Short mmCIF file of C-alpha atoms (C1' of nucleotides) in Angstrom, two decimals:
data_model
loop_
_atom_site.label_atom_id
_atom_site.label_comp_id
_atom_site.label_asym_id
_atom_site.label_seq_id
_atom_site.Cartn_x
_atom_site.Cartn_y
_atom_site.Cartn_z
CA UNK B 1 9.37 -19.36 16.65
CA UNK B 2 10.91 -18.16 13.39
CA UNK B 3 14.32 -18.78 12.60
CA UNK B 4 15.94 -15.48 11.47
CA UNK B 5 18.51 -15.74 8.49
CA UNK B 6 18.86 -12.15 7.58
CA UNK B 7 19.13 -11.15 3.99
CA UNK B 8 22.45 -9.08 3.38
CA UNK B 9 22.23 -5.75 3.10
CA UNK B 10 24.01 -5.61 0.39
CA UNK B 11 21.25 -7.48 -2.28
CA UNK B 12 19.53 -5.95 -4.58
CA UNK B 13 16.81 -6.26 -2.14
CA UNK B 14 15.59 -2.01 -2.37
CA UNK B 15 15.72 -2.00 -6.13
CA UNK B 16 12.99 -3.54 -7.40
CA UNK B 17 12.79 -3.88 -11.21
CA UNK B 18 9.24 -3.33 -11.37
CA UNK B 19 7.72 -0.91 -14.01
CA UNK B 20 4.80 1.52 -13.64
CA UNK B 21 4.64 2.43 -10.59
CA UNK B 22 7.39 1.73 -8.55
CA UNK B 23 6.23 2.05 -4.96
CA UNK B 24 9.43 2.25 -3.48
CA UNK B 25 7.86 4.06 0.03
CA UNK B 26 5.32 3.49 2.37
CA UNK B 27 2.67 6.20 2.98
CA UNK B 28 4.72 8.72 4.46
CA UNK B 29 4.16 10.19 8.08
CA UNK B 30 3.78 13.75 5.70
CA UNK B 31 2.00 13.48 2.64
CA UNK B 32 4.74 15.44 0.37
CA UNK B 33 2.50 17.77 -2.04
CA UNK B 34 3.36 17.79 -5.33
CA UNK B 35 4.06 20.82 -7.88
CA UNK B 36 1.26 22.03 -10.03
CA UNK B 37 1.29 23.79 -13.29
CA UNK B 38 2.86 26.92 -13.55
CA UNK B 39 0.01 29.00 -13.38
CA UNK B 40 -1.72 26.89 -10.98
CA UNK B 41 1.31 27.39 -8.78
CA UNK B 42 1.32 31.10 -9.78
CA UNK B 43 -2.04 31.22 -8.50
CA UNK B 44 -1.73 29.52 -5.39
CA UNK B 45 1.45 32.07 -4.64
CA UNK B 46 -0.76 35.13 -4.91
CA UNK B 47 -3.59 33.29 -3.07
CA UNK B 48 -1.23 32.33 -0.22
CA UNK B 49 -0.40 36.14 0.28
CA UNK B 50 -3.85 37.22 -0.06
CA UNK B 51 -4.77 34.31 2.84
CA UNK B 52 -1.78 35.70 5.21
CA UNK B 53 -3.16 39.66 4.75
CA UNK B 54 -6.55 39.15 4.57
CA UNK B 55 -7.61 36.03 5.38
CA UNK B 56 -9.39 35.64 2.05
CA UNK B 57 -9.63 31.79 0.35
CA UNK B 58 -8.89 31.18 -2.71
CA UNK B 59 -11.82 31.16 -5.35
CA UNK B 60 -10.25 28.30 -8.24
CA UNK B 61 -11.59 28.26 -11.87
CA UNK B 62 -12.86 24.57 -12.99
CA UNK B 63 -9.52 23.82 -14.74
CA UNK B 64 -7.50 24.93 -11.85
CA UNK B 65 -9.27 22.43 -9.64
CA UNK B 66 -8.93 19.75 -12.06
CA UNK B 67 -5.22 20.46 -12.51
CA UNK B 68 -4.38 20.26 -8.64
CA UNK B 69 -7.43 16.96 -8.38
CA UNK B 70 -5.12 15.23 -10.94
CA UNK B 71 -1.62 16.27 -9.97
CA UNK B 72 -2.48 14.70 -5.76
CA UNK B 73 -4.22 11.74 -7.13
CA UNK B 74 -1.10 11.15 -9.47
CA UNK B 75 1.09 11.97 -6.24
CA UNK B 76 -1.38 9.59 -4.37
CA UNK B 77 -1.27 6.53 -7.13
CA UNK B 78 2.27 6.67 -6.88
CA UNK B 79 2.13 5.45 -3.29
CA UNK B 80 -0.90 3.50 -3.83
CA UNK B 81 -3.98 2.07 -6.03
CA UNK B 82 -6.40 2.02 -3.25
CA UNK B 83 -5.74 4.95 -0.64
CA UNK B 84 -7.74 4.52 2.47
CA UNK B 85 -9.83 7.04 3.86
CA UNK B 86 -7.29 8.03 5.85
CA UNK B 87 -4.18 8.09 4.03
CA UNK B 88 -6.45 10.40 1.42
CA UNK B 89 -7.40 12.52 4.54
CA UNK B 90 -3.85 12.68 5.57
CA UNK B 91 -3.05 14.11 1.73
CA UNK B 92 -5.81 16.36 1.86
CA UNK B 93 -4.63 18.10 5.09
CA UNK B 94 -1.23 18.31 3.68
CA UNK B 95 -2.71 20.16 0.38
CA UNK B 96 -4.51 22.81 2.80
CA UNK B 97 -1.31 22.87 4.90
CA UNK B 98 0.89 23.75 2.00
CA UNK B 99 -1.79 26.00 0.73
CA UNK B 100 -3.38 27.62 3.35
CA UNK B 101 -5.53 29.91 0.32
CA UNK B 102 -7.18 26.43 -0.17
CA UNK B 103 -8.84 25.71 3.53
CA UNK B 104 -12.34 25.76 3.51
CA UNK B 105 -14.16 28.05 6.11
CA UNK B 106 -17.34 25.81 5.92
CA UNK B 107 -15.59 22.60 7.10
CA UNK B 108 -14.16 22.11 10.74
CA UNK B 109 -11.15 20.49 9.58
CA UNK B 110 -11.03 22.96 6.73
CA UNK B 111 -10.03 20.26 4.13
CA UNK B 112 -13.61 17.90 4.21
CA UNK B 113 -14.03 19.16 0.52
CA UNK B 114 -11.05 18.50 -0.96
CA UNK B 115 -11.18 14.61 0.82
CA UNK B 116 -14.33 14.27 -1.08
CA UNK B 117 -13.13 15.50 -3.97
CA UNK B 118 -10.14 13.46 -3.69
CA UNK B 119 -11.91 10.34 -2.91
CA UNK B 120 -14.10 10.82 -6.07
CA UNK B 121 -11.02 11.72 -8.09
CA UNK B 122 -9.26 8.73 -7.12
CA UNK B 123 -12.40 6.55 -8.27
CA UNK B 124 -12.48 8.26 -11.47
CA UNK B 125 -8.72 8.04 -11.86
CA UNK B 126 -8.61 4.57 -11.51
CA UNK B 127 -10.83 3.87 -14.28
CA UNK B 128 -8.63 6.12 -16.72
CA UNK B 129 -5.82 4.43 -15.94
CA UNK B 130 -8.04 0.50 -16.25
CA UNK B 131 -8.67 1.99 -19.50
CA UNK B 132 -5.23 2.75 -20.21
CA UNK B 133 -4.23 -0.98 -19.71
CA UNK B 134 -3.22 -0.35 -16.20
CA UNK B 135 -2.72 -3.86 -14.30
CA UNK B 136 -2.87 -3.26 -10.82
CA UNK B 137 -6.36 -1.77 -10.95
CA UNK B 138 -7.37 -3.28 -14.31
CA UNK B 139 -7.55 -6.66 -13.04
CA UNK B 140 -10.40 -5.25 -11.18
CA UNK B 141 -12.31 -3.32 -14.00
CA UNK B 142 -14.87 -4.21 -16.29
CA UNK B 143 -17.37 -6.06 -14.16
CA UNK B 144 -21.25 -7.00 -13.93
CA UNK B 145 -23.09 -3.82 -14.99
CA UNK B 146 -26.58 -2.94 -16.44
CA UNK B 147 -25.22 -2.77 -19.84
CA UNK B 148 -22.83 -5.83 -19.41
CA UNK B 149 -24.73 -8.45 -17.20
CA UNK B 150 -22.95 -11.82 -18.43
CA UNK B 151 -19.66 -10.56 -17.05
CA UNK B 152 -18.76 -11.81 -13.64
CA UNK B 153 -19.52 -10.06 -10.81
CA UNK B 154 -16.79 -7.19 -9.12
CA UNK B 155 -14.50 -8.79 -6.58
CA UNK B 156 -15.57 -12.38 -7.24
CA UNK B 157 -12.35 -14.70 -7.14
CA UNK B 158 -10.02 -12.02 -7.54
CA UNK B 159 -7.31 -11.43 -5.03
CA UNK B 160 -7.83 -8.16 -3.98
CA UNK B 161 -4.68 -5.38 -2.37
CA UNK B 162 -4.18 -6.11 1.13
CA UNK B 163 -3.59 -3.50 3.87
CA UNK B 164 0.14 -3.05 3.15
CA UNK B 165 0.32 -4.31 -0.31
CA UNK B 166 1.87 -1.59 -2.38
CA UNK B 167 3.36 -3.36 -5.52
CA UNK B 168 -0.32 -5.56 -5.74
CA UNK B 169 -0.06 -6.57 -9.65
CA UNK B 170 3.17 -4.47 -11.23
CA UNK B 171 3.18 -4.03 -14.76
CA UNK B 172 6.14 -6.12 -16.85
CA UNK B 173 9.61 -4.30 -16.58
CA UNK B 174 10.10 -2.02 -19.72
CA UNK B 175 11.02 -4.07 -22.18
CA UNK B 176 10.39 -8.01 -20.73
CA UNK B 177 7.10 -9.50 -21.88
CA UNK B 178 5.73 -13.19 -20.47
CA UNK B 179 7.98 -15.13 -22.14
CA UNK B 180 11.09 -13.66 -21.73
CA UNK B 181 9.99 -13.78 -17.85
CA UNK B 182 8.94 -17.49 -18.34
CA UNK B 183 12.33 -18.22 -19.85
CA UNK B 184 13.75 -16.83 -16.56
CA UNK B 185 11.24 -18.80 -14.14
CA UNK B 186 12.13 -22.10 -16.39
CA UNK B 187 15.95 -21.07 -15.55
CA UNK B 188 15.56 -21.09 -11.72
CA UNK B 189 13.44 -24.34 -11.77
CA UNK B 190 16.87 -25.70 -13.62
CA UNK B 191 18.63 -24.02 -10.88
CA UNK B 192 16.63 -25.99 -8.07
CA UNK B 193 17.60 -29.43 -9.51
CA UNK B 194 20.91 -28.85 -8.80
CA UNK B 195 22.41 -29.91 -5.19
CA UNK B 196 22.28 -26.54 -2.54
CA UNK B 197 26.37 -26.13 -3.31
CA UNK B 198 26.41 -25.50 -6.82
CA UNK B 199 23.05 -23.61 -7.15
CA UNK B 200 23.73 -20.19 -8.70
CA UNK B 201 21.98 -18.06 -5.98
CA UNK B 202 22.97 -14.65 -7.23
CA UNK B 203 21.12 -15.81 -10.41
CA UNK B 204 18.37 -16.78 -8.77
CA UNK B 205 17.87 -13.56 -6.83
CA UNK B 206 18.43 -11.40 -10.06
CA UNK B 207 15.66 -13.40 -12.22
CA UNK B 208 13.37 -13.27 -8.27
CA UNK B 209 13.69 -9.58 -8.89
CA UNK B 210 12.86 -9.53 -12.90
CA UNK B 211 10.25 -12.27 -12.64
CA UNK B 212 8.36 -10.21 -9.85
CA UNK B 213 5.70 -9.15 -12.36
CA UNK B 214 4.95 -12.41 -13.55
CA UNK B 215 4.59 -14.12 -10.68
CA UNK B 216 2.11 -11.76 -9.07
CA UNK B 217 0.42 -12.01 -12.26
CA UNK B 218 -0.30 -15.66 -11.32
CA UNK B 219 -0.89 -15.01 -7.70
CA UNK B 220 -3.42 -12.10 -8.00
CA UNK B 221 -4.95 -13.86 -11.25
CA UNK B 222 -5.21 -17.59 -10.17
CA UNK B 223 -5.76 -19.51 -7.85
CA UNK B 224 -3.34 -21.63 -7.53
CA UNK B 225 -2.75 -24.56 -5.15
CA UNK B 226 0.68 -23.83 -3.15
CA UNK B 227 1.78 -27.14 -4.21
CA UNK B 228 1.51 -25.46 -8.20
CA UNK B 229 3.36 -22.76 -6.77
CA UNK B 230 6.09 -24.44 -5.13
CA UNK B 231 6.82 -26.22 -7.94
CA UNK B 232 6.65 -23.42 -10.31
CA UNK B 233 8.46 -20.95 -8.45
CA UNK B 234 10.91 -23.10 -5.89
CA UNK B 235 13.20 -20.40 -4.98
CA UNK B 236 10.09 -18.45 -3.06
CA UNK B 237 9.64 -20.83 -0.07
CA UNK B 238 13.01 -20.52 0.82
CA UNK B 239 13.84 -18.14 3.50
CA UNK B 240 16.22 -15.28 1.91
CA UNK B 241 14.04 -15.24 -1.18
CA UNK B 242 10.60 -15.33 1.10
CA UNK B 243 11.98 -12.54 2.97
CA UNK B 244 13.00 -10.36 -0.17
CA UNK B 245 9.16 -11.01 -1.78
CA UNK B 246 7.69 -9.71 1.33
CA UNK B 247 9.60 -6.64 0.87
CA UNK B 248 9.11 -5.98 -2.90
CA UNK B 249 5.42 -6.47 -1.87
CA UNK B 250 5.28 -4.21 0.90
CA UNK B 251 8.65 -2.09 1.15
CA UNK B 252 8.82 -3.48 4.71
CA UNK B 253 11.72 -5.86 6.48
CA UNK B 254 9.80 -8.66 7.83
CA UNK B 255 12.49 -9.41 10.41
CA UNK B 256 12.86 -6.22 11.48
CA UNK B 257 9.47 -5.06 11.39
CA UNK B 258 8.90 -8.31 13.68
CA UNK B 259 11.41 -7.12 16.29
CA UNK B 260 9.95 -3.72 16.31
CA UNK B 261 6.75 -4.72 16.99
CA UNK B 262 8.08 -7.24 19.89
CA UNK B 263 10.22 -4.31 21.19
CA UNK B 264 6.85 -2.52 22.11
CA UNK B 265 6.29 -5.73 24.44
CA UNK B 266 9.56 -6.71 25.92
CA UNK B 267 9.09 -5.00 29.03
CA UNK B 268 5.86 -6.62 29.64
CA UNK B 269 7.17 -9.84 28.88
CA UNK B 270 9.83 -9.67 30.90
CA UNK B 271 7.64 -8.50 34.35
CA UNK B 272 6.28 -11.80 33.54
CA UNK B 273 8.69 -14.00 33.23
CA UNK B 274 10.20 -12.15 36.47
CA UNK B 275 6.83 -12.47 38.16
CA UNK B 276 6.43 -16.23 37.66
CA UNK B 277 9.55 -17.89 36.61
CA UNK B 278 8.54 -21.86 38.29
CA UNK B 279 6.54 -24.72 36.14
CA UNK B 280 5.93 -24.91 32.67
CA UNK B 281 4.96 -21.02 31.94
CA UNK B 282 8.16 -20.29 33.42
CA UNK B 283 10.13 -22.94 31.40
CA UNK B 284 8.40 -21.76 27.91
CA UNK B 285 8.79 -18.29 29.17
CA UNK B 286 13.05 -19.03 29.65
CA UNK B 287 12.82 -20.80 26.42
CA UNK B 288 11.09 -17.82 24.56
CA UNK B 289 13.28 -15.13 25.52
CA UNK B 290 16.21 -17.42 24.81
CA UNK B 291 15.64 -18.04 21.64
CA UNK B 292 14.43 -14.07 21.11
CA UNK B 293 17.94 -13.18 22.36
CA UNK B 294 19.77 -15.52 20.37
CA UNK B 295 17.74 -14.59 17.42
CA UNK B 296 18.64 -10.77 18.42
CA UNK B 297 22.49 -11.37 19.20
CA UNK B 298 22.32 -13.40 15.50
CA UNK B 299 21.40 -10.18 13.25
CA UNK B 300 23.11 -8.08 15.09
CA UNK B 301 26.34 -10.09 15.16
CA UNK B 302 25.44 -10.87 11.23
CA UNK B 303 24.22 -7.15 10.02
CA UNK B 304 26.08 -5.29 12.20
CA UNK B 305 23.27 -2.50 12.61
CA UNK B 306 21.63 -1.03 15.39
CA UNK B 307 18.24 -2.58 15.69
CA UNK B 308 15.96 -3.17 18.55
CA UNK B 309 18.46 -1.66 20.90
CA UNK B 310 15.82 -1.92 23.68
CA UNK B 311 15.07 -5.55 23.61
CA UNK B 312 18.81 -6.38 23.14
CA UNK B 313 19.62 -4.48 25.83
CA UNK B 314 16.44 -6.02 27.62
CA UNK B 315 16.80 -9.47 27.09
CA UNK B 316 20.47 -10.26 26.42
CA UNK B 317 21.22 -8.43 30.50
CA UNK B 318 18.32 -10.02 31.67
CA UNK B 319 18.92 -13.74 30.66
CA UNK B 320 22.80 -12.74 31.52
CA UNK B 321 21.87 -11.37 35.30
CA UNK B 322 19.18 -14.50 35.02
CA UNK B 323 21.92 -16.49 34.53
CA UNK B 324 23.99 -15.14 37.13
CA UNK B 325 21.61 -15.59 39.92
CA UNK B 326 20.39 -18.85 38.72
CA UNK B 327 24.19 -19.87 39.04
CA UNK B 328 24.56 -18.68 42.55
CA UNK B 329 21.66 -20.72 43.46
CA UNK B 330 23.52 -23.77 41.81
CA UNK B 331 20.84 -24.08 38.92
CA UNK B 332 22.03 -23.52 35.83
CA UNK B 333 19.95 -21.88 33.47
CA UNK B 334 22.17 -23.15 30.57
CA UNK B 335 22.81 -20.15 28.62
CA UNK B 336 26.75 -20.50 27.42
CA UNK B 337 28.47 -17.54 28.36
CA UNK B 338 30.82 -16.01 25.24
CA UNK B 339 33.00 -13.66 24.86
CA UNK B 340 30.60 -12.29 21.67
CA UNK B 341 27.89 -12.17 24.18
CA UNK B 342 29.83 -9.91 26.39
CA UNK B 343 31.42 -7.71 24.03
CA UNK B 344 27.57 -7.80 22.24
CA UNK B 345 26.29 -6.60 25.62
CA UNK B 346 28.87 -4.23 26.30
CA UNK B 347 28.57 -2.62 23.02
CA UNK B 348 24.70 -2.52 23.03
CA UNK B 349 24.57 -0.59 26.33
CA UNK B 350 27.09 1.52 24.99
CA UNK B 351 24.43 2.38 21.90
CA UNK B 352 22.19 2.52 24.34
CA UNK B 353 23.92 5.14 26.25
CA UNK B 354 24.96 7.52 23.27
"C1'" DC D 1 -24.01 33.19 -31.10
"C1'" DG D 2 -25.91 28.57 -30.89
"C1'" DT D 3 -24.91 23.79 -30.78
"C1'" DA D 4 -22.62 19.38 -30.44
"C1'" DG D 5 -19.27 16.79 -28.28
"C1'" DA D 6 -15.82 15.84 -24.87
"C1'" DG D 7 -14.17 15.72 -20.33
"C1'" DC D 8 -14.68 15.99 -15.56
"C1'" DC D 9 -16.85 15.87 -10.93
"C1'" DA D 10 -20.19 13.94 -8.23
"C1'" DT D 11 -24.11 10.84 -7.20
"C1'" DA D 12 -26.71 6.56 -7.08
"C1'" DT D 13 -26.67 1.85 -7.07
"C1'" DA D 14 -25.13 -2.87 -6.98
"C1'" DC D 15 -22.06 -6.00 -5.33
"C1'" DC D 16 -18.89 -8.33 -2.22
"C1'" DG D 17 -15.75 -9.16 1.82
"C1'" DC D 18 -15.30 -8.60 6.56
"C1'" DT D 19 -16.76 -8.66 11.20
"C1'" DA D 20 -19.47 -8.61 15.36
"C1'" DT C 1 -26.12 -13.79 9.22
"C1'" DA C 2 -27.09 -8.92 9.05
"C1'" DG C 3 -24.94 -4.66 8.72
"C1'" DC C 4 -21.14 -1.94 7.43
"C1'" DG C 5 -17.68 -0.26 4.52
"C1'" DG C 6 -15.18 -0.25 0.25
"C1'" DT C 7 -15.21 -0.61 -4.73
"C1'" DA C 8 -16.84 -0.52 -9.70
"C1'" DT C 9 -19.88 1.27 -12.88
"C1'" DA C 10 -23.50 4.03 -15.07
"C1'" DT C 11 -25.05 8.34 -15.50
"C1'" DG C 12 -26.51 13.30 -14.69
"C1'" DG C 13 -25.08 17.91 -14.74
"C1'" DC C 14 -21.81 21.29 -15.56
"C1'" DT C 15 -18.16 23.66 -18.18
"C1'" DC C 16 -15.18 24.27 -21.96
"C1'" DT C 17 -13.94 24.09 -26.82
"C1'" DA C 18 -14.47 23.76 -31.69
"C1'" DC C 19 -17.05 24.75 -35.49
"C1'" DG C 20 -20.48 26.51 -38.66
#
DNA sequence: CGTAGAGCCATATACCGCTA
DNA sequence: TAGCGGTATATGGCTCTACG
């Protein structure tokens, strides 16, 4: 069971100091197409009028193609390194959508060209930018080849982006280099050997935030035991600070994310529980959803915002009715009632109703 | 006008992690 | 452990540009 201490809302926790790129969104639902060159654009225009009238696709010169290749996979490296095959699909559609000059008529989907060209592109814009000192994908360049076979071999102990990983292996922020950062690491260490009261934690988030680069530096590069880690960088394994990494990794609330995913299962859980509430299941079961709730009735009480209204609503009246009946039957099921539990269920269903 | 060089797209291949 | 899928790299072919 994890112990929920939510991060305040108002931290620093959505601005992330970290240069080149800053993936400050997840792949969106719509993959937003960018603007070309002028006379790219120009030409799309009069090729979008010619589609409507005629039905006619666009014919594009060499350089046009290039332009609009390099202007999605720019779009596309802003969100992320490595697309997957469907998040490039997904941009691909969106190009033809915005365009509809550019659908193929040889394709069914009408847009199995440009995801081929796209995936190339991406390939071959990736090594442009490796070239260009790039970090995130440079730290996976210059491998085992023909005319280099001493070097070690592509993906060997190398930490590679994870499904979700956005920010993977940020360049420095503009203007810090290593040793400003390690200046700032050194400083929270200092900060750790002080007693929990008179730790600066502002501080400590602020250089958390600056440091970000460095410390993914060691992470992606080395291999380092935890126990390096821990000592090196303290102020990660505790739970604010764990919770704000997660998100300058992946743009995404742990917590929250958590609670969603539960909500999808509450109702299941809860035919369960009602189905079989007697011997041990039924006592882990009781436990579960009261710590869920209290966990629940916590963030909401602490952040104040509307999340997971279902499995509020779900849990926090069915423990409360739970309770109710188990009362009448002179078992207790020794859930305190409060007046912040009322006014918290009150208020929920009122959410719930508007 | 012919040629060399650069840049780009696309293909082939090797390698490695993941998974059934 | 074999097969699959994803990635890096080398390279071929094409087009464009500069230059003599």
């Amino acid at each position: 069971m994890i112990s929920v201490q939510p991060v305040p809302m108002n931290t620093v926790m959505l601005s992330d100091n970290t240069d080149s790129p800053d993936r400050l969104s997840r792949w969106p639902e719509v993959f937003v197409v960018p603007t070309f060159s002028y006379e790219v654009e120009y030409t799309l225009k009069e090729g979008n009028c010619t589609f409507e009238k005629e039905g006619k696709s666009l014919i594009l010169t060499r350089d046009q193609k290039h332009n609009i290749l390099e202007g999605m996979a720019a779009e596309i490296y802003k969100l992320k390194a490595y697309p997957s095959g469907e998040q490039i699909r997904k941009a691909s559609e969106a190009l033809v959508t915005k365009h509809l000059c550019l659908r193929e008529r040889g394709s069914k989907t009408g847009y199995d060209g440009w995801k081929n060209s796209l995936c190339f592109k991406m390939g071959n814009y990736r090594t442009k930018l490796s070239r260009a000192g790039v970090k995130d994908v440079a730290v996976n360049a210059g491998k085992r080849s023909k005319s280099n076979p001493e070097a070690s071999a592509s993906r060997s102990s190398i930490k590679r982006p994870r499904r979700g990983e956005v920010n993977f292996l940020p360049n420095y922020p503009s203007g810090e280099n290593k040793d400003i950062l390690e200046t700032l690491r050194l400083a929270m260490v200092e900060e750790f050997k002080k007693t929990t009261a008179e730790r600066n934690m502002i501080l400590i988030h602020q250089h958390m935030q600056r440091t970000f680069a460095l410390r993914r530096e060691e992470i992606v590069n080395s291999t380092s035991p935890i126990a390096d880690l821990k000592e090196r960088w303290p102020a990660l394994f505790g739970e604010a600070q764990l919770y704000s990494e997660f998100h300058r990794i992946t743009n995404q609330n742990l917590p929250f994310s958590f609670f969603a995913g539960l909500d999808k299962y509450t109702q299941q859980l809860l035919q369960l529980y009602k189905k079989k509430r007697t011997g041990i299941f039924g006592e882990k079961m009781a436990n579960l959803l009261r710590a869920y709730a209290e966990q629940v009735r916590l963030m909401y009480n602490v952040l104040n915002i509307g999340v997971s209204f279902s499995i509020c609503v779900n849990i926090l009246t069915f423990v409360h009715q739970d309770k109710n009946d188990k009362r009448s039957k002179s078992s207790s099921f020794g859930w305190p009632t409060t007046l912040l539990e009322r006014r918290l269920i009150s208020s929920l269903q009122e959410l719930q109703g508007t």
